[in-house]
mmCIF file of C-alpha atoms and ligand atoms in Angstrom:
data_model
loop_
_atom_site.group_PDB
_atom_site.id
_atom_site.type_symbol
_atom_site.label_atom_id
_atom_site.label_comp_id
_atom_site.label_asym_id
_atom_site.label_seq_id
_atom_site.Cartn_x
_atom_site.Cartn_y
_atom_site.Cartn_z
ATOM 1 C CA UNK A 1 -10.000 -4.071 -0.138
ATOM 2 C CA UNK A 2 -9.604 -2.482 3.081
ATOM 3 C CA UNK A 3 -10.346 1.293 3.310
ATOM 4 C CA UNK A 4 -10.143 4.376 6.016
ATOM 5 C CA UNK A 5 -12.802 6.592 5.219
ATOM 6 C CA UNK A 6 -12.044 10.397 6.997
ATOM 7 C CA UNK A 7 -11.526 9.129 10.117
ATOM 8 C CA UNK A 8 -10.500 11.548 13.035
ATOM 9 C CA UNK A 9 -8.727 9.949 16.153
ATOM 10 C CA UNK A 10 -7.749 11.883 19.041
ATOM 11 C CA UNK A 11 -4.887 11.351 22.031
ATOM 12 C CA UNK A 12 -6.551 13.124 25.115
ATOM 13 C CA UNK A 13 -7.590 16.260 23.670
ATOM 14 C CA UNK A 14 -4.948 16.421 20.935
ATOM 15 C CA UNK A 15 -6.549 15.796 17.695
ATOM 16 C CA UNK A 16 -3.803 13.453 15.836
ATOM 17 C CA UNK A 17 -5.685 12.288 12.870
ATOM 18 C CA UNK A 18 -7.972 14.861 10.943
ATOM 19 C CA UNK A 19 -9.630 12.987 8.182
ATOM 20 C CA UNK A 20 -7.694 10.631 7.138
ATOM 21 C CA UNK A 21 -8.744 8.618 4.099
ATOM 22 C CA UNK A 22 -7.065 5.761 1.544
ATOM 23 C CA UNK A 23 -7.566 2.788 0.201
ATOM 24 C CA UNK A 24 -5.324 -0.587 -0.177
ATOM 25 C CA UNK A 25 -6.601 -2.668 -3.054
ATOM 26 C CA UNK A 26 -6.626 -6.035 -3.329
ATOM 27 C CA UNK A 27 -3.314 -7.648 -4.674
ATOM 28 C CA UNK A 28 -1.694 -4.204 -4.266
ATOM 29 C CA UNK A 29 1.031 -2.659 -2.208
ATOM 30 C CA UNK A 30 0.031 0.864 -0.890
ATOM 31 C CA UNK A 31 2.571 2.866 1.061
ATOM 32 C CA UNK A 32 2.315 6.392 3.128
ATOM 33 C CA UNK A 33 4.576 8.440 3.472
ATOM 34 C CA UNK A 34 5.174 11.186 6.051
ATOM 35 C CA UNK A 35 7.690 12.652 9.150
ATOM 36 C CA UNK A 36 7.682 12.191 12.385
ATOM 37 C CA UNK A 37 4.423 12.617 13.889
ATOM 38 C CA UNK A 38 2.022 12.991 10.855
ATOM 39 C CA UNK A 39 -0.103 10.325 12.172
ATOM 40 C CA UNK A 40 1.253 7.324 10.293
ATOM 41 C CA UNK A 41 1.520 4.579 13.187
ATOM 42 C CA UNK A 42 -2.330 6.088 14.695
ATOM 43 C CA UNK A 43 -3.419 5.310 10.650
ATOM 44 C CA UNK A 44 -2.834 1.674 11.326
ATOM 45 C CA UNK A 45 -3.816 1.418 15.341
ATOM 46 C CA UNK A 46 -6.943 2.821 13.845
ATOM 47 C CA UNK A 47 -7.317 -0.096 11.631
ATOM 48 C CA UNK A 48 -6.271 -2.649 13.946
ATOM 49 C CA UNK A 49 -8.169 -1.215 16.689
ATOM 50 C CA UNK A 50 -5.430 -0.606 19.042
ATOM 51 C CA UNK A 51 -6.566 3.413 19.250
ATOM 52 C CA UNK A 52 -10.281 3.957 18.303
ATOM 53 C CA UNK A 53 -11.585 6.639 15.906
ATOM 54 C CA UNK A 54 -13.986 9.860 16.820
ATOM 55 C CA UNK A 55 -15.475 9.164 13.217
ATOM 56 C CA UNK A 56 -15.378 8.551 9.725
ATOM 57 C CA UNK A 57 -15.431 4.614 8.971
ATOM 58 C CA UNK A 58 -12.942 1.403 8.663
ATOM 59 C CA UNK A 59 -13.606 -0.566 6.052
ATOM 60 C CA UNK A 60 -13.252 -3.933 5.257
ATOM 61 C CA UNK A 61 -14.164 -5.900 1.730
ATOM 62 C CA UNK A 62 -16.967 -2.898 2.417
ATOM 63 C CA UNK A 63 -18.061 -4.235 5.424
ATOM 64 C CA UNK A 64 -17.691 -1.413 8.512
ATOM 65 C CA UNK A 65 -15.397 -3.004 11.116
ATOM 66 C CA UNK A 66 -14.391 0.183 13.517
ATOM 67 C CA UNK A 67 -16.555 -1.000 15.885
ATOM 68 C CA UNK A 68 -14.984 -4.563 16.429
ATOM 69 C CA UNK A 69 -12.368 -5.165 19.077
ATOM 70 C CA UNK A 70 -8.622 -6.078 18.099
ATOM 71 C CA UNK A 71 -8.995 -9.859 18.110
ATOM 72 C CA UNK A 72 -12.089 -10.100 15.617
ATOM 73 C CA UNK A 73 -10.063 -7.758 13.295
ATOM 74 C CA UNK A 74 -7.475 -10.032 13.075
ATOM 75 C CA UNK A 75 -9.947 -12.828 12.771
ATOM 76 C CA UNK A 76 -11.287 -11.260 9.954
ATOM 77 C CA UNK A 77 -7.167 -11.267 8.136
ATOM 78 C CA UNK A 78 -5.763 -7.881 9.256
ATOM 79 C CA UNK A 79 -2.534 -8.556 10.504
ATOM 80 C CA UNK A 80 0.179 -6.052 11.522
ATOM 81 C CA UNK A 81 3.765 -5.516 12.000
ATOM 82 C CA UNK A 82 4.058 -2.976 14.888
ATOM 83 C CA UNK A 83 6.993 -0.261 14.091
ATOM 84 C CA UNK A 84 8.211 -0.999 18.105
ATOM 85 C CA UNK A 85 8.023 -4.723 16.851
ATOM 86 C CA UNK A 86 6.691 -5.758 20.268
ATOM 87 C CA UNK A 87 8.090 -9.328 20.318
ATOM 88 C CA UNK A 88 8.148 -10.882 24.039
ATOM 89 C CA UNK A 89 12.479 -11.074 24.292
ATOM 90 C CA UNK A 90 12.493 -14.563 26.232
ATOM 91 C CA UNK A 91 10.606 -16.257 23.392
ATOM 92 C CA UNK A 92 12.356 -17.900 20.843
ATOM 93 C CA UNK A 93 11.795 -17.758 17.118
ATOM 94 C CA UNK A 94 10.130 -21.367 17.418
ATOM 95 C CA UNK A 95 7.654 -20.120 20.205
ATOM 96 C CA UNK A 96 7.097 -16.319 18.447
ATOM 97 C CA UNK A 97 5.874 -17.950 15.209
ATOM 98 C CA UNK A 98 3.641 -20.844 17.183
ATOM 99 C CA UNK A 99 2.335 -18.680 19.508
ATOM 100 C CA UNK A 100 0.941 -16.092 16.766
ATOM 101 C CA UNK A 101 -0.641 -19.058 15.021
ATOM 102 C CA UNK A 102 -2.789 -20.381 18.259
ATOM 103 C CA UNK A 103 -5.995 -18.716 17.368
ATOM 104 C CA UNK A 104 -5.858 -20.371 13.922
ATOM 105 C CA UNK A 105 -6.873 -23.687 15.306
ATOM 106 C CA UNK A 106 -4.853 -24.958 12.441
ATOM 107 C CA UNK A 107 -3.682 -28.926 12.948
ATOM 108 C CA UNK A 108 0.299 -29.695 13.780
ATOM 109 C CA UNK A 109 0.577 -30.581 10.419
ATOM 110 C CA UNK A 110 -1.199 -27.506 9.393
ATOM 111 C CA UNK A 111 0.623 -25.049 11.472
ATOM 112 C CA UNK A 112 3.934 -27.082 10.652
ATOM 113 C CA UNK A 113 3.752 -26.383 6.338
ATOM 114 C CA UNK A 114 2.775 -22.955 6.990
ATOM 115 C CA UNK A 115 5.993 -22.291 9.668
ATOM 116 C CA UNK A 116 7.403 -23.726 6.636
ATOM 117 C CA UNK A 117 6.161 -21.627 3.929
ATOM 118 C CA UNK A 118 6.395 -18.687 5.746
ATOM 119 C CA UNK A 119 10.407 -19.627 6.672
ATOM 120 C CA UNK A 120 11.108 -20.138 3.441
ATOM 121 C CA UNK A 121 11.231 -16.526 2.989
ATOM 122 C CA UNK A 122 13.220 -16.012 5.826
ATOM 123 C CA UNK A 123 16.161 -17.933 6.024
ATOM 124 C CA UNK A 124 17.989 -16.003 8.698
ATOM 125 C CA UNK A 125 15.193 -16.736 10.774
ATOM 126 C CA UNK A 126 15.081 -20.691 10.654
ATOM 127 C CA UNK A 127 18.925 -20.491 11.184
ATOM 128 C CA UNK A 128 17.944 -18.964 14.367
ATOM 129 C CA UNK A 129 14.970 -21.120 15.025
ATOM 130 C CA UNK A 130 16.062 -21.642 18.494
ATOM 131 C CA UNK A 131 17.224 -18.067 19.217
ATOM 132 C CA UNK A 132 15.938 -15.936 21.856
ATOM 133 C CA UNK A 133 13.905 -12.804 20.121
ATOM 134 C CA UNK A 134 15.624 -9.939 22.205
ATOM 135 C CA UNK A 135 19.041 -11.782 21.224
ATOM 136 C CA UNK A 136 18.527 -11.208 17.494
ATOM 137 C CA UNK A 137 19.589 -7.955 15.457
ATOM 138 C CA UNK A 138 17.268 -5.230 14.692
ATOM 139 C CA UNK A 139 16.846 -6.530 11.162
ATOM 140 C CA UNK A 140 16.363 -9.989 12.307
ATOM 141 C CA UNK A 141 13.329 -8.936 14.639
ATOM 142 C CA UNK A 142 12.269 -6.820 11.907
ATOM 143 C CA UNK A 143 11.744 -9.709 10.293
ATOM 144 C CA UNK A 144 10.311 -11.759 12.770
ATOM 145 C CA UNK A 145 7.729 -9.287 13.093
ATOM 146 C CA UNK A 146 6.881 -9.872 9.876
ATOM 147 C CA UNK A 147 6.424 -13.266 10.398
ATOM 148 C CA UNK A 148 4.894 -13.510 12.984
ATOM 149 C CA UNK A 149 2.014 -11.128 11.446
ATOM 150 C CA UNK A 150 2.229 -13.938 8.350
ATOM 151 C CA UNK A 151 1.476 -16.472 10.954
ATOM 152 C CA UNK A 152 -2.021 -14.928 10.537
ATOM 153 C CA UNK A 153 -2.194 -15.959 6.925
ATOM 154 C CA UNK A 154 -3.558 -12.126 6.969
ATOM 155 C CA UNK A 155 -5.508 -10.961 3.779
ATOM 156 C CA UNK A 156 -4.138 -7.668 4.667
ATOM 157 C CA UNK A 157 -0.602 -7.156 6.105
ATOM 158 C CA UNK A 158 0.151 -3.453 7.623
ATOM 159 C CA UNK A 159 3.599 -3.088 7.913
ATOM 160 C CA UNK A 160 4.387 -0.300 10.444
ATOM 161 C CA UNK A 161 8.090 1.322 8.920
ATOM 162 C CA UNK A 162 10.194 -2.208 8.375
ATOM 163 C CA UNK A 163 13.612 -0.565 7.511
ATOM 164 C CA UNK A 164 13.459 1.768 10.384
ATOM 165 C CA UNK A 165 16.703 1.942 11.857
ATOM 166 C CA UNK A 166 18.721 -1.281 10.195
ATOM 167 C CA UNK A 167 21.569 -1.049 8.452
ATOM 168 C CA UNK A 168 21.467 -0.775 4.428
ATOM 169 C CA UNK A 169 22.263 -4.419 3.671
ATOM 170 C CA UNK A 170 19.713 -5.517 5.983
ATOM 171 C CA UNK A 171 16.956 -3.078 4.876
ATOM 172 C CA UNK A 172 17.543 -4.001 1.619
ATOM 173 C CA UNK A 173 16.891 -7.803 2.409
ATOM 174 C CA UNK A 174 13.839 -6.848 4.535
ATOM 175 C CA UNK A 175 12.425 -5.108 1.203
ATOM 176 C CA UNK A 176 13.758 -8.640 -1.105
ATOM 177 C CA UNK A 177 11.243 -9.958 1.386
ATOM 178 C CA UNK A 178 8.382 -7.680 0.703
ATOM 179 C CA UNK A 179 8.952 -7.911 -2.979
ATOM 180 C CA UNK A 180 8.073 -11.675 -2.299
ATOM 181 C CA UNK A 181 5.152 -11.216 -0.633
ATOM 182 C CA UNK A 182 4.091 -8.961 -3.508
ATOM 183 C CA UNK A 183 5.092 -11.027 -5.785
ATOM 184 C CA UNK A 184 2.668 -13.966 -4.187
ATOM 185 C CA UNK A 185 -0.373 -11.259 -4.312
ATOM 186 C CA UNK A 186 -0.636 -10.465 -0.476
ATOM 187 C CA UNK A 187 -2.165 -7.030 -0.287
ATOM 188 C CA UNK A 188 0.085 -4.637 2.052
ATOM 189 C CA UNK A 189 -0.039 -1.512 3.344
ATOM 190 C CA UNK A 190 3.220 -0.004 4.640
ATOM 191 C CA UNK A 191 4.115 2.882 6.173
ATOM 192 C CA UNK A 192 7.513 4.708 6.052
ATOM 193 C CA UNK A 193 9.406 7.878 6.223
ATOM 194 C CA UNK A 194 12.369 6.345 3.772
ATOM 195 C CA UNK A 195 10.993 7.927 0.206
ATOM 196 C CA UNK A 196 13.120 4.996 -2.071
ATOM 197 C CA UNK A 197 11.732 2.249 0.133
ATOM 198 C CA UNK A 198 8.205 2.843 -0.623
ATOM 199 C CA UNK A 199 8.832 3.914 -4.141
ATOM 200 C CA UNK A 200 10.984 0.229 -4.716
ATOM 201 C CA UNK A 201 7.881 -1.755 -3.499
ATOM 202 C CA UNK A 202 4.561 0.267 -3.612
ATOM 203 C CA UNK A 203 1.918 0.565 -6.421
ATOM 204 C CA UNK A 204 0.693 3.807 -5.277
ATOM 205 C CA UNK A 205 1.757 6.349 -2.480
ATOM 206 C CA UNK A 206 -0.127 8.759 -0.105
ATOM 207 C CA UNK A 207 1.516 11.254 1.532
ATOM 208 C CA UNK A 208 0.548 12.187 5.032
ATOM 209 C CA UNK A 209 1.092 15.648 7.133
ATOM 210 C CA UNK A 210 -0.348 16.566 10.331
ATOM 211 C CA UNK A 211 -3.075 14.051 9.949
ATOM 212 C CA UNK A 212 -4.328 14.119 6.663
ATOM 213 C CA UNK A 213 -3.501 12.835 3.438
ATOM 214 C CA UNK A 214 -1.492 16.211 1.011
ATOM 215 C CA UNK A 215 -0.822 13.889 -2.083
ATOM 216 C CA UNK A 216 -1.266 10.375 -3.592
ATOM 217 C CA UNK A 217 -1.129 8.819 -6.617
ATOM 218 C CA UNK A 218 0.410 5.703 -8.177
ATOM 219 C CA UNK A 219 4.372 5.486 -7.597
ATOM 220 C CA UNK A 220 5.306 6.954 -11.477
ATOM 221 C CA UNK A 221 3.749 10.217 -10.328
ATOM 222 C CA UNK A 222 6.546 10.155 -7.529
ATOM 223 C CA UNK A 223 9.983 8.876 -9.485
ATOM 224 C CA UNK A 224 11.341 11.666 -8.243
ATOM 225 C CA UNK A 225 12.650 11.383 -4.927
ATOM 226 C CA UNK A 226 14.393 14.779 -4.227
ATOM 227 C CA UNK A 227 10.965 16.001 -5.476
ATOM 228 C CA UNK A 228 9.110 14.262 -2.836
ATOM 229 C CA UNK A 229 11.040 15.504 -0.009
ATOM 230 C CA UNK A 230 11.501 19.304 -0.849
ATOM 231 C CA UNK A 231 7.275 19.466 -1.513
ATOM 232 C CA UNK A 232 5.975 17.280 1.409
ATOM 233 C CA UNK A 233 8.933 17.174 4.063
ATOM 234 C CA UNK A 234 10.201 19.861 4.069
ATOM 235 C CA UNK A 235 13.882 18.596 3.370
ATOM 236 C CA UNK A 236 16.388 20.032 1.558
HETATM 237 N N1 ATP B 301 -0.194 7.319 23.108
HETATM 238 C C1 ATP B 301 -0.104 8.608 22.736
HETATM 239 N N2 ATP B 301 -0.446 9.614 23.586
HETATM 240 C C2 ATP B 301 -0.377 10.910 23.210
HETATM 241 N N3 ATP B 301 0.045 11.328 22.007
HETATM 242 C C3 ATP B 301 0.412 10.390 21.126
HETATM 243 C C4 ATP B 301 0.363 8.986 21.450
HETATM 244 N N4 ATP B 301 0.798 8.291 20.372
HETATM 245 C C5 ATP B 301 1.102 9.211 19.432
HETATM 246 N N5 ATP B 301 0.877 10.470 19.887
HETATM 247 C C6 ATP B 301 1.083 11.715 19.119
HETATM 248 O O1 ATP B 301 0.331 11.631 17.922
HETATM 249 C C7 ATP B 301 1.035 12.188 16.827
HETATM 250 C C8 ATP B 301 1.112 11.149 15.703
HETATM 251 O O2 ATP B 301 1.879 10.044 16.155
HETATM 252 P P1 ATP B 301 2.161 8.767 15.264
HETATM 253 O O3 ATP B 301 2.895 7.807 16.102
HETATM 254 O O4 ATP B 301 0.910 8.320 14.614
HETATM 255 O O5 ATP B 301 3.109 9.393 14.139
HETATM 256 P P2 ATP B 301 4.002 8.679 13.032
HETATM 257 O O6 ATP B 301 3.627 9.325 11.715
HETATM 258 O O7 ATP B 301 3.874 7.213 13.130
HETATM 259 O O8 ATP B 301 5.464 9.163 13.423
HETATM 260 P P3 ATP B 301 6.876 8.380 13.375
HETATM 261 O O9 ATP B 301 7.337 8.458 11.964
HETATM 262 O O10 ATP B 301 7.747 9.175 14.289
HETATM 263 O O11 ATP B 301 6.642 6.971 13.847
HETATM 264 C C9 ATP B 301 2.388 12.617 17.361
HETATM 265 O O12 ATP B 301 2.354 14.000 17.566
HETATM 266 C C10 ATP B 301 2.511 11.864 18.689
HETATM 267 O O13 ATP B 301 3.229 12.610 19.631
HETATM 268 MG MG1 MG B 302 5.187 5.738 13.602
#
Protein backbone atom coordinates (compact mmCIF):
# COMPACT_ATOMS: atom_id res chain seq x y z
CA UNK A 1 0.00 0.00 0.00
CA UNK A 2 1.65 3.12 -0.76
CA UNK A 3 0.05 6.36 0.58
CA UNK A 4 0.55 10.43 0.37
CA UNK A 5 -0.54 11.74 3.49
CA UNK A 6 -1.32 15.91 3.07
CA UNK A 7 1.72 16.61 1.70
CA UNK A 8 2.52 20.28 0.54
CA UNK A 9 5.39 20.74 -2.09
CA UNK A 10 6.44 23.98 -3.29
CA UNK A 11 8.35 25.30 -6.75
CA UNK A 12 10.35 28.43 -5.47
CA UNK A 13 7.82 30.20 -3.61
CA UNK A 14 4.81 28.90 -5.56
CA UNK A 15 2.97 26.53 -3.46
CA UNK A 16 1.96 23.65 -6.14
CA UNK A 17 0.69 20.97 -3.92
CA UNK A 18 -1.60 21.96 -0.87
CA UNK A 19 -2.38 18.81 0.97
CA UNK A 20 -2.51 16.34 -1.10
CA UNK A 21 -3.61 12.94 0.18
CA UNK A 22 -4.62 9.21 -1.42
CA UNK A 23 -4.00 5.97 -1.19
CA UNK A 24 -3.13 3.04 -3.87
CA UNK A 25 -4.01 -0.34 -2.42
CA UNK A 26 -2.45 -3.29 -2.94
CA UNK A 27 -3.58 -5.26 -6.13
CA UNK A 28 -5.51 -2.11 -7.16
CA UNK A 29 -5.40 0.41 -9.93
CA UNK A 30 -5.92 4.03 -8.61
CA UNK A 31 -6.09 6.87 -11.10
CA UNK A 32 -6.22 10.94 -10.66
CA UNK A 33 -7.63 12.91 -12.54
CA UNK A 34 -7.16 16.64 -13.16
CA UNK A 35 -6.12 19.67 -15.96
CA UNK A 36 -3.27 21.08 -16.70
CA UNK A 37 -1.40 22.16 -13.80
CA UNK A 38 -3.39 20.70 -10.80
CA UNK A 39 -0.35 19.14 -9.50
CA UNK A 40 -0.65 15.65 -10.95
CA UNK A 41 3.06 14.99 -12.29
CA UNK A 42 4.52 16.94 -8.63
CA UNK A 43 1.97 14.01 -6.89
CA UNK A 44 4.27 11.39 -8.24
CA UNK A 45 7.90 13.37 -8.17
CA UNK A 46 6.81 13.60 -4.60
CA UNK A 47 6.66 9.93 -4.31
CA UNK A 48 9.59 9.13 -6.25
CA UNK A 49 11.56 11.78 -4.73
CA UNK A 50 12.39 13.69 -7.74
CA UNK A 51 10.75 17.10 -5.98
CA UNK A 52 10.70 16.90 -2.11
CA UNK A 53 7.71 17.75 0.12
CA UNK A 54 7.40 20.85 2.81
CA UNK A 55 5.27 18.22 4.87
CA UNK A 56 2.75 15.78 5.39
CA UNK A 57 4.23 12.09 4.89
CA UNK A 58 5.00 9.33 1.99
CA UNK A 59 4.12 6.22 2.81
CA UNK A 60 5.15 3.00 2.04
CA UNK A 61 3.60 -0.63 3.29
CA UNK A 62 3.33 2.15 6.38
CA UNK A 63 6.75 2.67 6.58
CA UNK A 64 7.65 6.74 6.08
CA UNK A 65 9.97 6.95 3.05
CA UNK A 66 9.95 10.96 2.16
CA UNK A 67 13.07 11.22 3.54
CA UNK A 68 14.96 8.61 1.28
CA UNK A 69 16.70 9.67 -1.89
CA UNK A 70 15.38 8.50 -5.45
CA UNK A 71 17.48 5.35 -5.77
CA UNK A 72 16.43 3.66 -2.32
CA UNK A 73 12.78 4.39 -3.37
CA UNK A 74 13.10 2.47 -6.22
CA UNK A 75 15.00 -0.11 -4.28
CA UNK A 76 12.27 -0.42 -2.13
CA UNK A 77 9.69 -1.29 -5.72
CA UNK A 78 8.43 2.20 -6.70
CA UNK A 79 8.91 2.44 -10.18
CA UNK A 80 7.68 5.18 -12.56
CA UNK A 81 6.81 6.02 -16.01
CA UNK A 82 7.72 9.74 -16.44
CA UNK A 83 4.85 11.66 -18.61
CA UNK A 84 8.15 13.31 -20.74
CA UNK A 85 9.15 9.52 -20.97
CA UNK A 86 12.81 10.51 -20.58
CA UNK A 87 14.35 7.62 -22.57
CA UNK A 88 18.15 8.39 -23.67
CA UNK A 89 17.28 8.52 -27.93
CA UNK A 90 20.68 6.70 -28.96
CA UNK A 91 19.80 3.65 -26.86
CA UNK A 92 18.13 0.93 -28.31
CA UNK A 93 15.21 -1.04 -26.98
CA UNK A 94 17.80 -3.93 -26.08
CA UNK A 95 20.06 -1.43 -24.05
CA UNK A 96 16.79 0.73 -22.48
CA UNK A 97 15.38 -2.46 -20.92
CA UNK A 98 19.10 -3.85 -19.70
CA UNK A 99 20.18 -0.81 -18.53
CA UNK A 100 16.99 -0.23 -16.17
CA UNK A 101 17.57 -3.71 -14.81
CA UNK A 102 21.46 -3.09 -13.65
CA UNK A 103 20.73 -2.31 -10.09
CA UNK A 104 18.79 -5.60 -9.80
CA UNK A 105 21.93 -7.62 -9.70
CA UNK A 106 19.74 -10.20 -11.28
CA UNK A 107 21.92 -13.17 -13.22
CA UNK A 108 21.92 -13.21 -17.36
CA UNK A 109 19.61 -15.80 -17.09
CA UNK A 110 17.64 -13.88 -14.62
CA UNK A 111 17.53 -10.62 -16.36
CA UNK A 112 17.04 -12.65 -19.74
CA UNK A 113 13.25 -14.47 -18.55
CA UNK A 114 12.23 -11.29 -17.13
CA UNK A 115 13.17 -9.14 -20.66
CA UNK A 116 11.10 -11.97 -21.65
CA UNK A 117 8.15 -11.77 -19.52
CA UNK A 118 8.00 -8.31 -19.60
CA UNK A 119 8.15 -8.44 -23.81
CA UNK A 120 5.63 -10.63 -23.91
CA UNK A 121 3.33 -7.88 -23.29
CA UNK A 122 4.81 -5.80 -25.70
CA UNK A 123 5.18 -7.19 -28.91
CA UNK A 124 5.82 -4.04 -30.88
CA UNK A 125 8.64 -3.59 -28.75
CA UNK A 126 10.66 -6.95 -29.32
CA UNK A 127 9.94 -6.35 -33.10
CA UNK A 128 11.96 -3.35 -32.54
CA UNK A 129 14.43 -4.88 -30.20
CA UNK A 130 17.21 -3.35 -32.06
CA UNK A 131 15.59 0.06 -32.69
CA UNK A 132 16.95 3.25 -31.62
CA UNK A 133 14.45 4.82 -28.74
CA UNK A 134 14.15 8.42 -30.32
CA UNK A 135 13.41 6.46 -33.73
CA UNK A 136 10.24 4.85 -32.36
CA UNK A 137 6.60 6.46 -32.38
CA UNK A 138 5.17 8.22 -29.50
CA UNK A 139 3.13 5.16 -28.60
CA UNK A 140 6.00 2.91 -28.99
CA UNK A 141 8.15 4.97 -26.37
CA UNK A 142 5.12 5.18 -24.40
CA UNK A 143 5.48 1.86 -24.08
CA UNK A 144 8.95 1.48 -23.58
CA UNK A 145 8.60 3.63 -20.72
CA UNK A 146 6.55 1.33 -19.34
CA UNK A 147 8.88 -1.22 -19.62
CA UNK A 148 11.51 -0.04 -18.73
CA UNK A 149 9.80 0.98 -15.21
CA UNK A 150 8.72 -3.06 -15.28
CA UNK A 151 12.36 -3.75 -15.55
CA UNK A 152 12.16 -2.82 -11.82
CA UNK A 153 9.84 -5.69 -11.09
CA UNK A 154 8.22 -2.53 -9.10
CA UNK A 155 5.57 -3.40 -6.36
CA UNK A 156 4.18 -0.12 -7.27
CA UNK A 157 4.11 1.23 -10.88
CA UNK A 158 3.18 5.17 -11.26
CA UNK A 159 2.29 5.76 -14.57
CA UNK A 160 2.64 9.51 -15.36
CA UNK A 161 -0.44 10.14 -18.31
CA UNK A 162 0.41 6.98 -20.85
CA UNK A 163 -2.08 7.98 -23.67
CA UNK A 164 -0.95 11.51 -23.70
CA UNK A 165 -0.74 12.58 -27.10
CA UNK A 166 -0.92 9.05 -29.27
CA UNK A 167 -3.22 8.38 -31.61
CA UNK A 168 -6.58 6.37 -30.63
CA UNK A 169 -5.49 2.95 -31.89
CA UNK A 170 -2.36 3.23 -30.11
CA UNK A 171 -3.79 4.55 -26.79
CA UNK A 172 -6.08 1.99 -26.85
CA UNK A 173 -3.27 -0.75 -27.06
CA UNK A 174 -1.23 1.12 -24.40
CA UNK A 175 -4.45 0.66 -22.04
CA UNK A 176 -4.81 -3.51 -23.47
CA UNK A 177 -1.42 -3.31 -21.80
CA UNK A 178 -2.40 -1.89 -18.50
CA UNK A 179 -5.40 -4.11 -18.33
CA UNK A 180 -2.63 -6.89 -18.30
CA UNK A 181 -0.74 -5.69 -15.75
CA UNK A 182 -3.96 -5.44 -13.73
CA UNK A 183 -4.97 -8.39 -14.59
CA UNK A 184 -1.48 -10.03 -13.11
CA UNK A 185 -2.18 -7.96 -9.68
CA UNK A 186 0.56 -5.18 -10.08
CA UNK A 187 -0.68 -2.27 -8.03
CA UNK A 188 -0.67 1.10 -10.26
CA UNK A 189 -1.24 4.41 -9.85
CA UNK A 190 -1.87 6.49 -12.98
CA UNK A 191 -2.40 9.77 -13.64
CA UNK A 192 -4.38 11.34 -16.56
CA UNK A 193 -6.43 14.14 -17.85
CA UNK A 194 -8.40 11.60 -20.47
CA UNK A 195 -11.73 10.89 -18.13
CA UNK A 196 -12.60 7.27 -20.22
CA UNK A 197 -9.00 6.16 -19.84
CA UNK A 198 -8.96 6.11 -16.18
CA UNK A 199 -12.53 5.07 -15.86
CA UNK A 200 -11.64 1.76 -18.47
CA UNK A 201 -8.77 0.68 -16.09
CA UNK A 202 -9.03 2.18 -12.52
CA UNK A 203 -10.73 0.78 -9.34
CA UNK A 204 -11.19 4.07 -7.82
CA UNK A 205 -10.56 7.77 -8.97
CA UNK A 206 -9.41 11.02 -7.22
CA UNK A 207 -9.85 14.06 -8.69
CA UNK A 208 -7.26 16.75 -8.32
CA UNK A 209 -7.53 20.81 -8.66
CA UNK A 210 -5.05 23.30 -7.77
CA UNK A 211 -3.30 20.90 -5.52
CA UNK A 212 -5.64 19.09 -3.62
CA UNK A 213 -7.79 16.26 -3.98
CA UNK A 214 -12.06 17.79 -4.80
CA UNK A 215 -13.51 14.17 -5.22
CA UNK A 216 -12.76 10.39 -5.11
CA UNK A 217 -14.41 7.42 -4.90
CA UNK A 218 -14.45 4.02 -6.61
CA UNK A 219 -14.94 4.30 -10.58
CA UNK A 220 -19.09 3.40 -10.41
CA UNK A 221 -19.46 6.70 -8.57
CA UNK A 222 -17.93 8.29 -11.85
CA UNK A 223 -19.76 6.27 -14.98
CA UNK A 224 -20.60 9.32 -16.05
CA UNK A 225 -18.14 10.97 -18.04
CA UNK A 226 -19.83 14.24 -19.26
CA UNK A 227 -20.55 14.45 -15.48
CA UNK A 228 -17.01 14.40 -14.56
CA UNK A 229 -15.91 17.07 -16.78
CA UNK A 230 -18.71 19.78 -16.37
CA UNK A 231 -18.19 19.40 -12.14
CA UNK A 232 -14.33 19.16 -11.88
CA UNK A 233 -12.94 20.65 -15.29
CA UNK A 234 -14.69 22.93 -16.03
CA UNK A 235 -15.58 21.62 -19.66
CA UNK A 236 -18.48 21.89 -21.44
N1 LIG B 1 10.07 22.71 -12.21
C1 LIG B 1 9.07 23.58 -11.99
N2 LIG B 1 9.32 24.87 -11.66
C2 LIG B 1 8.31 25.75 -11.41
N3 LIG B 1 7.01 25.44 -11.50
C3 LIG B 1 6.69 24.18 -11.83
C4 LIG B 1 7.71 23.19 -12.10
N4 LIG B 1 7.09 22.03 -12.42
C5 LIG B 1 5.76 22.29 -12.36
N5 LIG B 1 5.53 23.58 -12.01
C6 LIG B 1 4.20 24.19 -11.83
O1 LIG B 1 3.48 23.43 -10.87
C7 LIG B 1 2.11 23.31 -11.22
C8 LIG B 1 1.73 21.83 -11.25
O2 LIG B 1 2.47 21.19 -12.28
P1 LIG B 1 2.35 19.64 -12.59
O3 LIG B 1 3.33 19.33 -13.64
O4 LIG B 1 2.40 18.87 -11.34
O5 LIG B 1 0.86 19.57 -13.16
P2 LIG B 1 0.10 18.39 -13.92
O6 LIG B 1 -1.20 18.19 -13.17
O7 LIG B 1 0.99 17.23 -14.08
O8 LIG B 1 -0.24 19.06 -15.32
P3 LIG B 1 -0.24 18.44 -16.81
O9 LIG B 1 -1.55 17.73 -16.95
O10 LIG B 1 -0.16 19.63 -17.69
O11 LIG B 1 0.94 17.52 -16.93
C9 LIG B 1 1.95 24.01 -12.56
O12 LIG B 1 1.40 25.27 -12.32
C10 LIG B 1 3.38 24.13 -13.09
O13 LIG B 1 3.56 25.30 -13.84
MG1 LIG C 1 1.79 16.31 -15.70
Amino acid sequence: MLEVKDIRASYGRIEVLRGMTLRVPKSHVVAMLGGNGAGKSTTMKCIVGLVSIQSGSVELNGERIEHLPPHRRAQLGIAMSPQHRELFPEMTVKETLEISAISKKLTKSERVLLEDRILSHFPRLRERYEQQAGTLSGGEQQMLATARALMLQPSVLLLDEPTAGLAPVMAREVMAIIKELKAENLTIFIVEQNVRVALQVADYVYIGRQGAIVAEGEVSMFSDEDTVFRQYFGAA
